[in-house]
Coordinates of C-alpha atoms in Angstrom, one line a residue:
X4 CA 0.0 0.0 0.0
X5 CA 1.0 3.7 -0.7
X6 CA 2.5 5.0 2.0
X7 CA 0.0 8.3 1.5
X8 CA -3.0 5.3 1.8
X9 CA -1.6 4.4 5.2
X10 CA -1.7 8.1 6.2
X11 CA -5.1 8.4 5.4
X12 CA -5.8 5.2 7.2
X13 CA -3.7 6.4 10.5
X14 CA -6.0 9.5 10.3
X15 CA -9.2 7.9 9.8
X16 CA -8.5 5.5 12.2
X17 CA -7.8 8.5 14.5
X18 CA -10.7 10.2 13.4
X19 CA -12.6 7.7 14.6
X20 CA -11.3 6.7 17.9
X21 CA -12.1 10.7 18.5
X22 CA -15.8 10.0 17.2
X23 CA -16.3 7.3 20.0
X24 CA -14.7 8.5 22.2
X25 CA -17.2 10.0 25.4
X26 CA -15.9 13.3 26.2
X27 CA -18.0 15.0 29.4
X28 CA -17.5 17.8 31.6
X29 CA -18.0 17.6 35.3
X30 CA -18.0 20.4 38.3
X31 CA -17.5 20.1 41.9
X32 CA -18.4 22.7 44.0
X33 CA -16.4 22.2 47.8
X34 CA -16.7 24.7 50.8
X35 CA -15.1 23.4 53.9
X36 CA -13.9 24.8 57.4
X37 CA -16.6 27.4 57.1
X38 CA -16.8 27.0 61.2
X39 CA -20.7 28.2 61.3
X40 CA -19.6 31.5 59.6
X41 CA -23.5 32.2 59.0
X42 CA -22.9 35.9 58.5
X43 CA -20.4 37.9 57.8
X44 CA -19.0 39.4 61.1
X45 CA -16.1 41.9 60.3
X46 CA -14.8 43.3 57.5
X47 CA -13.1 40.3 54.6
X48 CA -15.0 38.1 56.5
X49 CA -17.0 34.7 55.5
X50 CA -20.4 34.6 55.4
X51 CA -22.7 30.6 54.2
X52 CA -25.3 33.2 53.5
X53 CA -23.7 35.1 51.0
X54 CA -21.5 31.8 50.2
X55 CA -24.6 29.8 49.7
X56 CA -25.6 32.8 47.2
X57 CA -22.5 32.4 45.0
X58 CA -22.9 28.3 45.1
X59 CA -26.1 28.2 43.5
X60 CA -25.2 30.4 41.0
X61 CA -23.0 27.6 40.0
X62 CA -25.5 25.1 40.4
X63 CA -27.9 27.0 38.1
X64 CA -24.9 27.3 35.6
X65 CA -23.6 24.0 35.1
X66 CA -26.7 22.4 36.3
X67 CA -26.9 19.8 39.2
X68 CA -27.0 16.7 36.8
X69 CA -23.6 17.7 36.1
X70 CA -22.3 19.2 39.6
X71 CA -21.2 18.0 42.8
X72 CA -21.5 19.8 45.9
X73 CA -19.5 18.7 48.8
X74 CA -18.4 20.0 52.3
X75 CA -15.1 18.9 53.9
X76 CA -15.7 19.7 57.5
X77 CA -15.2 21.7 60.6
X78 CA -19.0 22.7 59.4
X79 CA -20.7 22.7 62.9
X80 CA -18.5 25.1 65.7
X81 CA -16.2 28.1 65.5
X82 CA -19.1 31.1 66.1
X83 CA -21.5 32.1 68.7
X84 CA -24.2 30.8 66.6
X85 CA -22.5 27.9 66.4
X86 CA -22.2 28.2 70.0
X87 CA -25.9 29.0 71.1
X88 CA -27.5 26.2 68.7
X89 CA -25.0 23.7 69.2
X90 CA -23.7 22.7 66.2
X91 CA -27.7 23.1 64.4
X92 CA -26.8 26.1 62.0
X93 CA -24.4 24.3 60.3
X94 CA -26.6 21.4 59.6
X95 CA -29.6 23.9 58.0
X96 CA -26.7 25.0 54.7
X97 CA -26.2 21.6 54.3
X98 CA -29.9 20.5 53.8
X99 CA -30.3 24.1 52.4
X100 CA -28.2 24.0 49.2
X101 CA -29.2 19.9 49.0
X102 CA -25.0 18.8 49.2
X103 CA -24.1 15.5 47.9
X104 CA -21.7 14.5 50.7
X105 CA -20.6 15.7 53.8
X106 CA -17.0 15.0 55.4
X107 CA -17.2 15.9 59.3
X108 CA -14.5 17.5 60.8
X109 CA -12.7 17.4 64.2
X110 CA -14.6 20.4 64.9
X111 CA -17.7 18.8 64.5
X112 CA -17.8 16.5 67.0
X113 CA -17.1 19.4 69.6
X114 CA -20.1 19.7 71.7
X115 CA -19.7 15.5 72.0
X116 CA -20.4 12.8 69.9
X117 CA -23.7 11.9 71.3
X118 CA -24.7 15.5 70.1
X119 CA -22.8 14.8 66.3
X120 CA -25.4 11.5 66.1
X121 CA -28.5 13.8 66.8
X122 CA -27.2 16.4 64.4
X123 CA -26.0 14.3 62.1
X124 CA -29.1 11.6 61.6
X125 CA -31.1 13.3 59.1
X126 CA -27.9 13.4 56.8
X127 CA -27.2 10.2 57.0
X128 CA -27.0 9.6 53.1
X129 CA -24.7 12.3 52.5
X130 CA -22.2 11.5 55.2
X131 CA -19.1 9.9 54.0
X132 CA -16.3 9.5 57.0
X133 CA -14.8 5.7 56.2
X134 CA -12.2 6.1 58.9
X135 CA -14.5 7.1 61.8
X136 CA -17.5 4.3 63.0
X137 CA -19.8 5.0 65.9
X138 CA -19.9 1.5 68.0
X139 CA -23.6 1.5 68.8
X140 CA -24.8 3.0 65.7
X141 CA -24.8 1.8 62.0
X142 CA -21.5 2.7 60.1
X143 CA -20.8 5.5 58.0
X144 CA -20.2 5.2 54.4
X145 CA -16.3 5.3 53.3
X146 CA -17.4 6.3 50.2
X147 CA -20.5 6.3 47.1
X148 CA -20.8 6.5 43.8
X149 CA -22.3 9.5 41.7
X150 CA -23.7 9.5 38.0
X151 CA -22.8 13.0 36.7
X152 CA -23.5 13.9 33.3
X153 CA -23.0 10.5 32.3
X154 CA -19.8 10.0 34.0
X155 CA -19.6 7.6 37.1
X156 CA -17.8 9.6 39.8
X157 CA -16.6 7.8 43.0
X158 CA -16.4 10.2 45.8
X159 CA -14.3 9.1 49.1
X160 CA -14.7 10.7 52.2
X161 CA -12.0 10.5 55.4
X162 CA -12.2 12.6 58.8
X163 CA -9.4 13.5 60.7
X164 CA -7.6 10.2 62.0
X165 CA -6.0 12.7 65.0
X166 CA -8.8 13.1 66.9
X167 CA -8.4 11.5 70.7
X168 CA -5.1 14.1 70.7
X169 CA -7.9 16.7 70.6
X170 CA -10.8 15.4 71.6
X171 CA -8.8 12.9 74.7
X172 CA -9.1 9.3 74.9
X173 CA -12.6 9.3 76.3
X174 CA -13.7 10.1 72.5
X175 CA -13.0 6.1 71.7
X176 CA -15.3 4.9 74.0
X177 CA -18.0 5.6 71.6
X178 CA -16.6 5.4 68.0
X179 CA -13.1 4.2 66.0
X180 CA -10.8 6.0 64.3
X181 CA -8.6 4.8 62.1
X182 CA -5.9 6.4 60.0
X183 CA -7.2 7.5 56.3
X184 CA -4.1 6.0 54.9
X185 CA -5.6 2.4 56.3
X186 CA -9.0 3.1 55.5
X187 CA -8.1 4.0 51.9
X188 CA -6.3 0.6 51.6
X189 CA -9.5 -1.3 53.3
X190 CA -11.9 -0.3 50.3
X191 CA -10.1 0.6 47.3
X192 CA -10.1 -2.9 45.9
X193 CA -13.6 -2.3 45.8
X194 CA -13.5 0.9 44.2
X195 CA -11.6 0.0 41.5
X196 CA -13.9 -3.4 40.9
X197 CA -16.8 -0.6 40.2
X198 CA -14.3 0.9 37.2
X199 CA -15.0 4.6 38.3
X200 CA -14.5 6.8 35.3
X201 CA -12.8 9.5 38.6
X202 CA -11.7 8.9 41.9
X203 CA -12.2 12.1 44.2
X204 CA -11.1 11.8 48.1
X205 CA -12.8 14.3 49.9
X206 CA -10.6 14.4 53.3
X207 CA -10.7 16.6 56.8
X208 CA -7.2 16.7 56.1
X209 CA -4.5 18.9 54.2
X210 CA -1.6 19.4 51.7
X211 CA 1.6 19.9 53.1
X212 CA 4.6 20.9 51.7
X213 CA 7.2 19.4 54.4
X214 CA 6.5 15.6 56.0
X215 CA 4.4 16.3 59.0
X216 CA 6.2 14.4 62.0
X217 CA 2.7 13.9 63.8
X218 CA 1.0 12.1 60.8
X219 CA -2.4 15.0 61.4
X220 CA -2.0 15.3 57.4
X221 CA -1.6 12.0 55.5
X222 CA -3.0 13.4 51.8
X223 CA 1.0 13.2 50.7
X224 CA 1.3 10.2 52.0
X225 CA -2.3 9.0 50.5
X226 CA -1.6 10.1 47.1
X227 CA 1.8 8.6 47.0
X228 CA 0.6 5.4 47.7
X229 CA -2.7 5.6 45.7
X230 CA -1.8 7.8 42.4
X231 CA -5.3 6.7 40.9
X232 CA -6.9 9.3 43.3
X233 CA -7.4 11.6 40.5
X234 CA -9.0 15.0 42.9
X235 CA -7.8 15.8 46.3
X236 CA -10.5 18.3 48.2
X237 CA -8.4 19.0 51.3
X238 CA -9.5 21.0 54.6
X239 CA -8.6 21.1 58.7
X240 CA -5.6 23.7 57.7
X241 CA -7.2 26.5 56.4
X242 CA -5.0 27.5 53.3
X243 CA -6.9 28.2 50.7
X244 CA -4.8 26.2 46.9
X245 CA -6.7 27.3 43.7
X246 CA -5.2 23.7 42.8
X247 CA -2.2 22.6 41.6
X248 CA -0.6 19.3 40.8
X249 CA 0.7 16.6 43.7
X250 CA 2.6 13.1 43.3
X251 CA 2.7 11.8 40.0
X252 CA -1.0 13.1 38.7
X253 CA -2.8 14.0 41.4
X254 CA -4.8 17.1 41.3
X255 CA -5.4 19.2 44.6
X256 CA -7.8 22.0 45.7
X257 CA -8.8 23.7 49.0
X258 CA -11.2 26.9 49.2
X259 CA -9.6 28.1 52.8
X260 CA -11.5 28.7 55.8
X261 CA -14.7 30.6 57.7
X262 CA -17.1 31.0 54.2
X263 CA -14.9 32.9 52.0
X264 CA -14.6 31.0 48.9
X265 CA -15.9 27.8 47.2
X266 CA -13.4 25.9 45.4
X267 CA -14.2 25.0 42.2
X268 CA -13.2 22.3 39.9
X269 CA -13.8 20.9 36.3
X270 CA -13.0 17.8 35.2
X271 CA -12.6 16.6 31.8
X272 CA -13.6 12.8 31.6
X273 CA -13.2 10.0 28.6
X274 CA -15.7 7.7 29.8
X275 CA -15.3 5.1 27.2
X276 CA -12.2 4.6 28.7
X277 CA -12.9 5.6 32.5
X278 CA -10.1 8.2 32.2
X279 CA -9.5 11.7 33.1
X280 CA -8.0 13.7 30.7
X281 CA -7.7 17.1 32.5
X282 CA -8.5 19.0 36.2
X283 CA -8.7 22.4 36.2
X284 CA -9.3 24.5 39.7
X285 CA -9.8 28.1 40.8
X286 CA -11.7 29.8 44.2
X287 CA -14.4 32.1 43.8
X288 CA -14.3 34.5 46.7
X289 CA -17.6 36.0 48.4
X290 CA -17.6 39.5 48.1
X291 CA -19.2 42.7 49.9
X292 CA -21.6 43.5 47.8
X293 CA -22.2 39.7 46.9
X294 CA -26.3 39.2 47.7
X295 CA -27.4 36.3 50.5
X296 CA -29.2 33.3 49.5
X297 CA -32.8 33.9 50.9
X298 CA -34.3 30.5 51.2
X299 CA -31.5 29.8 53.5
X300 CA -31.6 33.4 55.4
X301 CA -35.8 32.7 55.8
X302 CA -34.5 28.8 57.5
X303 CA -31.9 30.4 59.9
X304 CA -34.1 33.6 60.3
X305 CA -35.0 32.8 63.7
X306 CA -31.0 32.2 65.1
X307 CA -30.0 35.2 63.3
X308 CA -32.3 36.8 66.0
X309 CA -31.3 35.2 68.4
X310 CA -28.1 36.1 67.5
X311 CA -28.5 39.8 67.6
X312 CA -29.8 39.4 71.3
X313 CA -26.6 37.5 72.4
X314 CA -24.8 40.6 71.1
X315 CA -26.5 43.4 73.1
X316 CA -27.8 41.4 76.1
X317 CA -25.5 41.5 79.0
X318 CA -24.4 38.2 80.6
X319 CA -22.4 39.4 83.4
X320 CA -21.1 42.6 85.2
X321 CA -18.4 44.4 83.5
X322 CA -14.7 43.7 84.9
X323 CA -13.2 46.5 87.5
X324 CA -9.6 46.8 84.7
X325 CA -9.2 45.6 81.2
X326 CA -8.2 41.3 81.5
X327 CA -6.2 41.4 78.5
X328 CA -5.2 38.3 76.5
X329 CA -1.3 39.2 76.0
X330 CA 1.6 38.3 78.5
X331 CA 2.9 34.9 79.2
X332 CA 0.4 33.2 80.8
X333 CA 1.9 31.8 84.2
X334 CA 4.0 34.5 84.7
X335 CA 1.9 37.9 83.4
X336 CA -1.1 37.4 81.7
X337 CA -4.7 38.4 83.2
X338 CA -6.9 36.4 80.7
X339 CA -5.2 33.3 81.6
X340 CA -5.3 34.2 85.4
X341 CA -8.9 34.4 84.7
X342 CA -9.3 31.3 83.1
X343 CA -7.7 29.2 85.7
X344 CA -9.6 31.1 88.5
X345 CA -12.8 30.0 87.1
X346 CA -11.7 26.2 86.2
X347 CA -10.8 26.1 89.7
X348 CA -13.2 27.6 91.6
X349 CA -15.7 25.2 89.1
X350 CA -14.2 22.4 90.0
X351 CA -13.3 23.3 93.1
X352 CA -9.2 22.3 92.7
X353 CA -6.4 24.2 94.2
X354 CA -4.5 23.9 91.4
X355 CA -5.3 25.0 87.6
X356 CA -3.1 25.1 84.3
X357 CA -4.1 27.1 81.5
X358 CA -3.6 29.6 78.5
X359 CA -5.3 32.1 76.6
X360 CA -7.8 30.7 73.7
X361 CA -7.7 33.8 71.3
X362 CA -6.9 37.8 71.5
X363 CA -10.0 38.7 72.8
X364 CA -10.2 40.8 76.0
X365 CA -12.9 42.2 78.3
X366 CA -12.7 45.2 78.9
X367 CA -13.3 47.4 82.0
X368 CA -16.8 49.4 82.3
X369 CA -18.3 47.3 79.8
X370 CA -20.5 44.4 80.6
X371 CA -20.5 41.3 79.3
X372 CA -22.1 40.1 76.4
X373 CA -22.9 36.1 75.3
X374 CA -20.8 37.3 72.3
X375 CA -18.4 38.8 74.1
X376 CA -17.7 35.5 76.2
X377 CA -17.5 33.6 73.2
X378 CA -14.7 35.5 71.6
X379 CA -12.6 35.0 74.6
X380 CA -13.6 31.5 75.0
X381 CA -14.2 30.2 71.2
X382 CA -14.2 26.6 72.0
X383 CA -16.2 24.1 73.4
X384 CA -14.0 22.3 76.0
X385 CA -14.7 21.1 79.4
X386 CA -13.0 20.9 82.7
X387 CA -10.6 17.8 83.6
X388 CA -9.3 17.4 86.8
X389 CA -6.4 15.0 88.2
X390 CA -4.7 14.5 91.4
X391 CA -1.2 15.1 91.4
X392 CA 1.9 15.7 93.4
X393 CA 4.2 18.1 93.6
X394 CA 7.1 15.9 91.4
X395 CA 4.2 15.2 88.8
X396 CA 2.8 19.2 88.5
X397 CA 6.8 20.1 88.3
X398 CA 7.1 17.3 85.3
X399 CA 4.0 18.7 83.7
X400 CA 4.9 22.4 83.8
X401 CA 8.4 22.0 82.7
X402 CA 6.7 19.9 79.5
X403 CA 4.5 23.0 78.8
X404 CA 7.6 25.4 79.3
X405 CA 9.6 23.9 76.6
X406 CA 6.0 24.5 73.8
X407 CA 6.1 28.5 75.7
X408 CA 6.0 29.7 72.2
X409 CA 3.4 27.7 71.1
X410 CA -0.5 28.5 71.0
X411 CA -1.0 25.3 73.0
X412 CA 1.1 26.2 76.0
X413 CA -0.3 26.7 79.6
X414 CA 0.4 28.7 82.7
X415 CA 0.6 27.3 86.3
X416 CA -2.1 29.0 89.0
X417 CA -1.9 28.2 92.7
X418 CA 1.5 26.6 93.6
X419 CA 4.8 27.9 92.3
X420 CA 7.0 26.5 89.6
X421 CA 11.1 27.5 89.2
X422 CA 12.1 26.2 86.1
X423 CA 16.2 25.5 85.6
X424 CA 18.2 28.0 84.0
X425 CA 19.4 25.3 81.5
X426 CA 15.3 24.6 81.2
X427 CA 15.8 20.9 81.8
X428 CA 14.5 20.5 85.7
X429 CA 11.8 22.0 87.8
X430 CA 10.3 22.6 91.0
X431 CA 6.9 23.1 92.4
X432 CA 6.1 24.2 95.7
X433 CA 2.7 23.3 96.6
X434 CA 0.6 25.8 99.1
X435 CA 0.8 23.0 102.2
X436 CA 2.1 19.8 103.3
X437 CA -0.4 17.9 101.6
X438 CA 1.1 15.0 99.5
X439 CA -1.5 15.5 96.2
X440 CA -3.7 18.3 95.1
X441 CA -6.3 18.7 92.3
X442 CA -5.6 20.2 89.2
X443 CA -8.1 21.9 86.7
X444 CA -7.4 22.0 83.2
X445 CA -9.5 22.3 79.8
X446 CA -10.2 19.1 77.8
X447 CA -8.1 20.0 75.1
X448 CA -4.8 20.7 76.9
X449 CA -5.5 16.8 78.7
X450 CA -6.1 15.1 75.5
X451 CA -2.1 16.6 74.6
X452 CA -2.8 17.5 71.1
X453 CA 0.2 15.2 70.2
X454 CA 2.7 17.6 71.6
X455 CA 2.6 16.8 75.7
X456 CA 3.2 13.1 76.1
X457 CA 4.8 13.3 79.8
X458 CA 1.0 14.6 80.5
X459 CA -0.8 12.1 78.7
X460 CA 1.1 9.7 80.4
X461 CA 0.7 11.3 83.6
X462 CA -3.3 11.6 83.5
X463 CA -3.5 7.8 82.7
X464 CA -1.6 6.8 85.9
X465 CA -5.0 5.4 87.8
X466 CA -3.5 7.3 91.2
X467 CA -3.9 10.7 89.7
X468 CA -7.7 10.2 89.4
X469 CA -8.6 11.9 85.7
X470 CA -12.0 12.9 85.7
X471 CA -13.8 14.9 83.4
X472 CA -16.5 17.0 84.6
X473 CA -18.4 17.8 82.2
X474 CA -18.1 21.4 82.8
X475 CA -18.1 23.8 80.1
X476 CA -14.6 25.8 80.4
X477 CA -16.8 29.0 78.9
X478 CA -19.7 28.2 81.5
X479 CA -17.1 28.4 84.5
X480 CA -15.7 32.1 82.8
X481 CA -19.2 33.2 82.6
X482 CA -20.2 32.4 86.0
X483 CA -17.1 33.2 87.8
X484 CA -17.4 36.8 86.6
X485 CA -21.3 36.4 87.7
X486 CA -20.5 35.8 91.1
X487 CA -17.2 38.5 91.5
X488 CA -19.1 41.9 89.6
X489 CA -16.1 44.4 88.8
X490 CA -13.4 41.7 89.5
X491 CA -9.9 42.9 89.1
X492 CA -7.3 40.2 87.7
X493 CA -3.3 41.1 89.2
X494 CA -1.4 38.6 87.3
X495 CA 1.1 36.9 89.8
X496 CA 4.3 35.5 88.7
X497 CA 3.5 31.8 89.7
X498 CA 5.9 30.7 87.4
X499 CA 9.9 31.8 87.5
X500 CA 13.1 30.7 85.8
X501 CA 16.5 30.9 87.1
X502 CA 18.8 33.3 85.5
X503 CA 21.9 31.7 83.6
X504 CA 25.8 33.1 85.4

């Protein structure tokens, strides 16, 4: 044959692998750590109602045969409103908008898992956490799979595997976590026996650039082992990536934090032969003149007036001086004098170890408001208590002393601490002879985020008695400053270091 007759037959043959060929487009939508950001609360701030606007302007665009809408966590806690409903507001977007898949977050389990079950049972279709199972409930999906403009999508969803460092050990007593990466290896078989024509993990979980020495972010380590992940959606650290390549072909996207932007994604899909051909990614950012999505402002209308109230209705008497949220706490800093005050006077503990849990202060001459108290105490933790003796609270503080730059790090209240100069011994003096007293700290700082395993192992011993109360760090703050109207808070140097000669 000519060679120009095998040319032609090269290009017809081309021509019509081209023809039969099933090119289709598909968009997913993501929003994730929007932290109850209902409204928009200060200037370049988030807002779901405005956010929810810009989403189904998408959804009208590209139409939801051929859209996916999905929300990677921390959805529940992180405002007042938040706050005050516990965890409902961020339920009522969800239903709202009509999402296709949920991904909890650590967040979302903050006012208890008991509370996350209630919250989370009439969504239990969309829910996809494979690495977290209740133990007395029927199991979460790990993952489903979605016909999109022809195209057979299989959507994978992982939580946070991290959670008893945050949430304490207690947490396991009513669900398992497992690590994402061991999840993932547990039921990809059986995605790849369904012959998806796109493999999306949807994960509480982020992109790093370095190897992260605590394992909190496994999506490097995920993609590395599974390259036929095709889209990443990433959350829990709050950068916001229009998208960009990881590993050998993995495609990754997160739309940051608090209701600012939705990520959006397109993906280009041969489904004759299950195969992407191209992701392309890009945030579209709320902004202050974008209008608010009235069906869901009408469903929320009555805790957005409830929300006004908790801004203008005093709570408590105003404080005699400013309690500041600066200084070290331990050594000069008001707002953590406060806090431990209030833990112990809660619990009634002679001892307390805390830090400050934003910027916010109170400020003298001005009374308290529920919003206010939230923005100096932003989280939902509870008081733990544990018996311990003087050698023990010396081990403890010198653990914290040696994070003192860190956002997790405590101060010592009621017995004081003289750390080395060399910073590698300590000493605590308690107020009497007794052997053991109580100490008060929030749930958070017991759990050890990771990052304090001298206290973990501490609180476990069964001689120091762990026991948590129950007690709501923010309900102790609000009612200590109930029962001491104009208190003043001197900061005493409980904590000292030896100077180096």
């Amino acid at each position: 044959m000519p060679r120009f007759g095998r040319v032609i037959i090269a290009a017809l043959a081309l021509f019509a692998q081209v023809l039969l060929a099933e090119l289709v487009e598909v968009h997913v939508l993501q929003t994730s750590d929007i932290h109850a950001a209902i409204s928009r609360e200060k200037e370049h701030g988030g807002s779901w109602l405005q956010l929810a606007h810009l989403t189904q302007e998408f959804l009208d665009r590209y139409g939801r045969e051929n859209s996916l809408l999905i929300d990677c966590g921390d959805t529940l806690q992180g405002t007042m409103l938040g706050a005050l409903s516990r965890g409902a507001v961020g339920i009522i977007p969800l239903h709202t908008l009509k999402y296709d898949a949920w991904i909890p977050g650590n967040h979302d389990f903050d006012f208890g898992f008991t509370r996350f079950l209630e919250l989370a049972a009439p969504l239990r279709e969309i829910i996809l956490c494979g690495n977290l199972q209740p133990l007395q409930e029927p199991p979460f999906a790990s993952w489903r799979c979605f016909n999109r403009n022809n195209a057979n999508i299989a959507v994978i969803g992982m939580t946070a595997s991290y959670l008893k460092h945050w949430l304490g050990e207690t947490f396991g007593d009513s669900c398992r976590v497992s690590s994402a990466l061991d999840s993932i290896a547990a039921i990809m078989p059986e995605v790849l026996r369904q012959k998806p024509d796109c493999i999306i993990l949807a994960i509480h979980q982020g992109w790093q650039e370095q190897a992260d020495a605590r394992q909190v972010n496994e999506v490097s380590a995920i993609v590395e082992k599974f390259p036929e992940i095709d889209l990443v959606l990433g959350g829990h650290t709050h950068r916001p990536f229009p998208g960009h390549k990881i590993g050998s072909r993995t495609w990754y996207l997160q739309p940051g934090f608090g209701g600012r932007s939705l990520a959006v994604a397109r993906i280009s899909i041969d489904t004759s032969k299950h195969k992407v051909l191209e992701i392309s990614s890009y945030l579209s950012s709320i902004q202050e003149d974008t209008p608010v999505h009235q069906p869901l402002q009408q469903h929320l209308q009555e805790w957005l007036e409830q929300e006004q109230q908790a801004k203008t209705t005093a709570i408590a008497p105003a404080p005699g001086q400013d309690i500041l949220s600066k200084g070290r706490p331990g050594v000069n800093c008001a707002a953590s004098e406060l806090f431990c005050a209030a833990l112990a006077e809660a619990a009634e503990t002679t001892l307390a170890l805390h830090g400050t849990l934003s910027s916010a202060n109170l400020k003298a001459g001005q009374p308290v408001t529920e919003h206010d108290l939230f923005n100096f105490v932003p989280y939902e933790n509870t008081i733990v208590t544990a018996t311990v003796t003087a050698e023990q609270l010396a081990e403890i503080v010198l653990e914290q002393w040696g994070q003192r730059d860190s956002y997790t790090f405590c101060g010592i209240w009621g017995a004081e601490v003289s750390i080395a100069a060399d910073g590698k011994s300590a000493q605590a003096i308690f107020p009497d002879d007794l052997p053991r007293h109580r100490l008060a700290l929030n749930s958070f700082t017991a759990a050890g985020s990771g990052r304090y395993p001298k206290l973990t192992a501490i609180l476990k011993l069964p001689q120091v008695q762990t026991t948590d109360t129950g007690i709501s760090t923010r309900n102790a703050v609000r009612s200590y400053l109930q029962k001491h109207p104009g208190v003043s808070i001197t900061p005493k140097q409980w904590l000292k270091t030896a100077k180096k000669h």
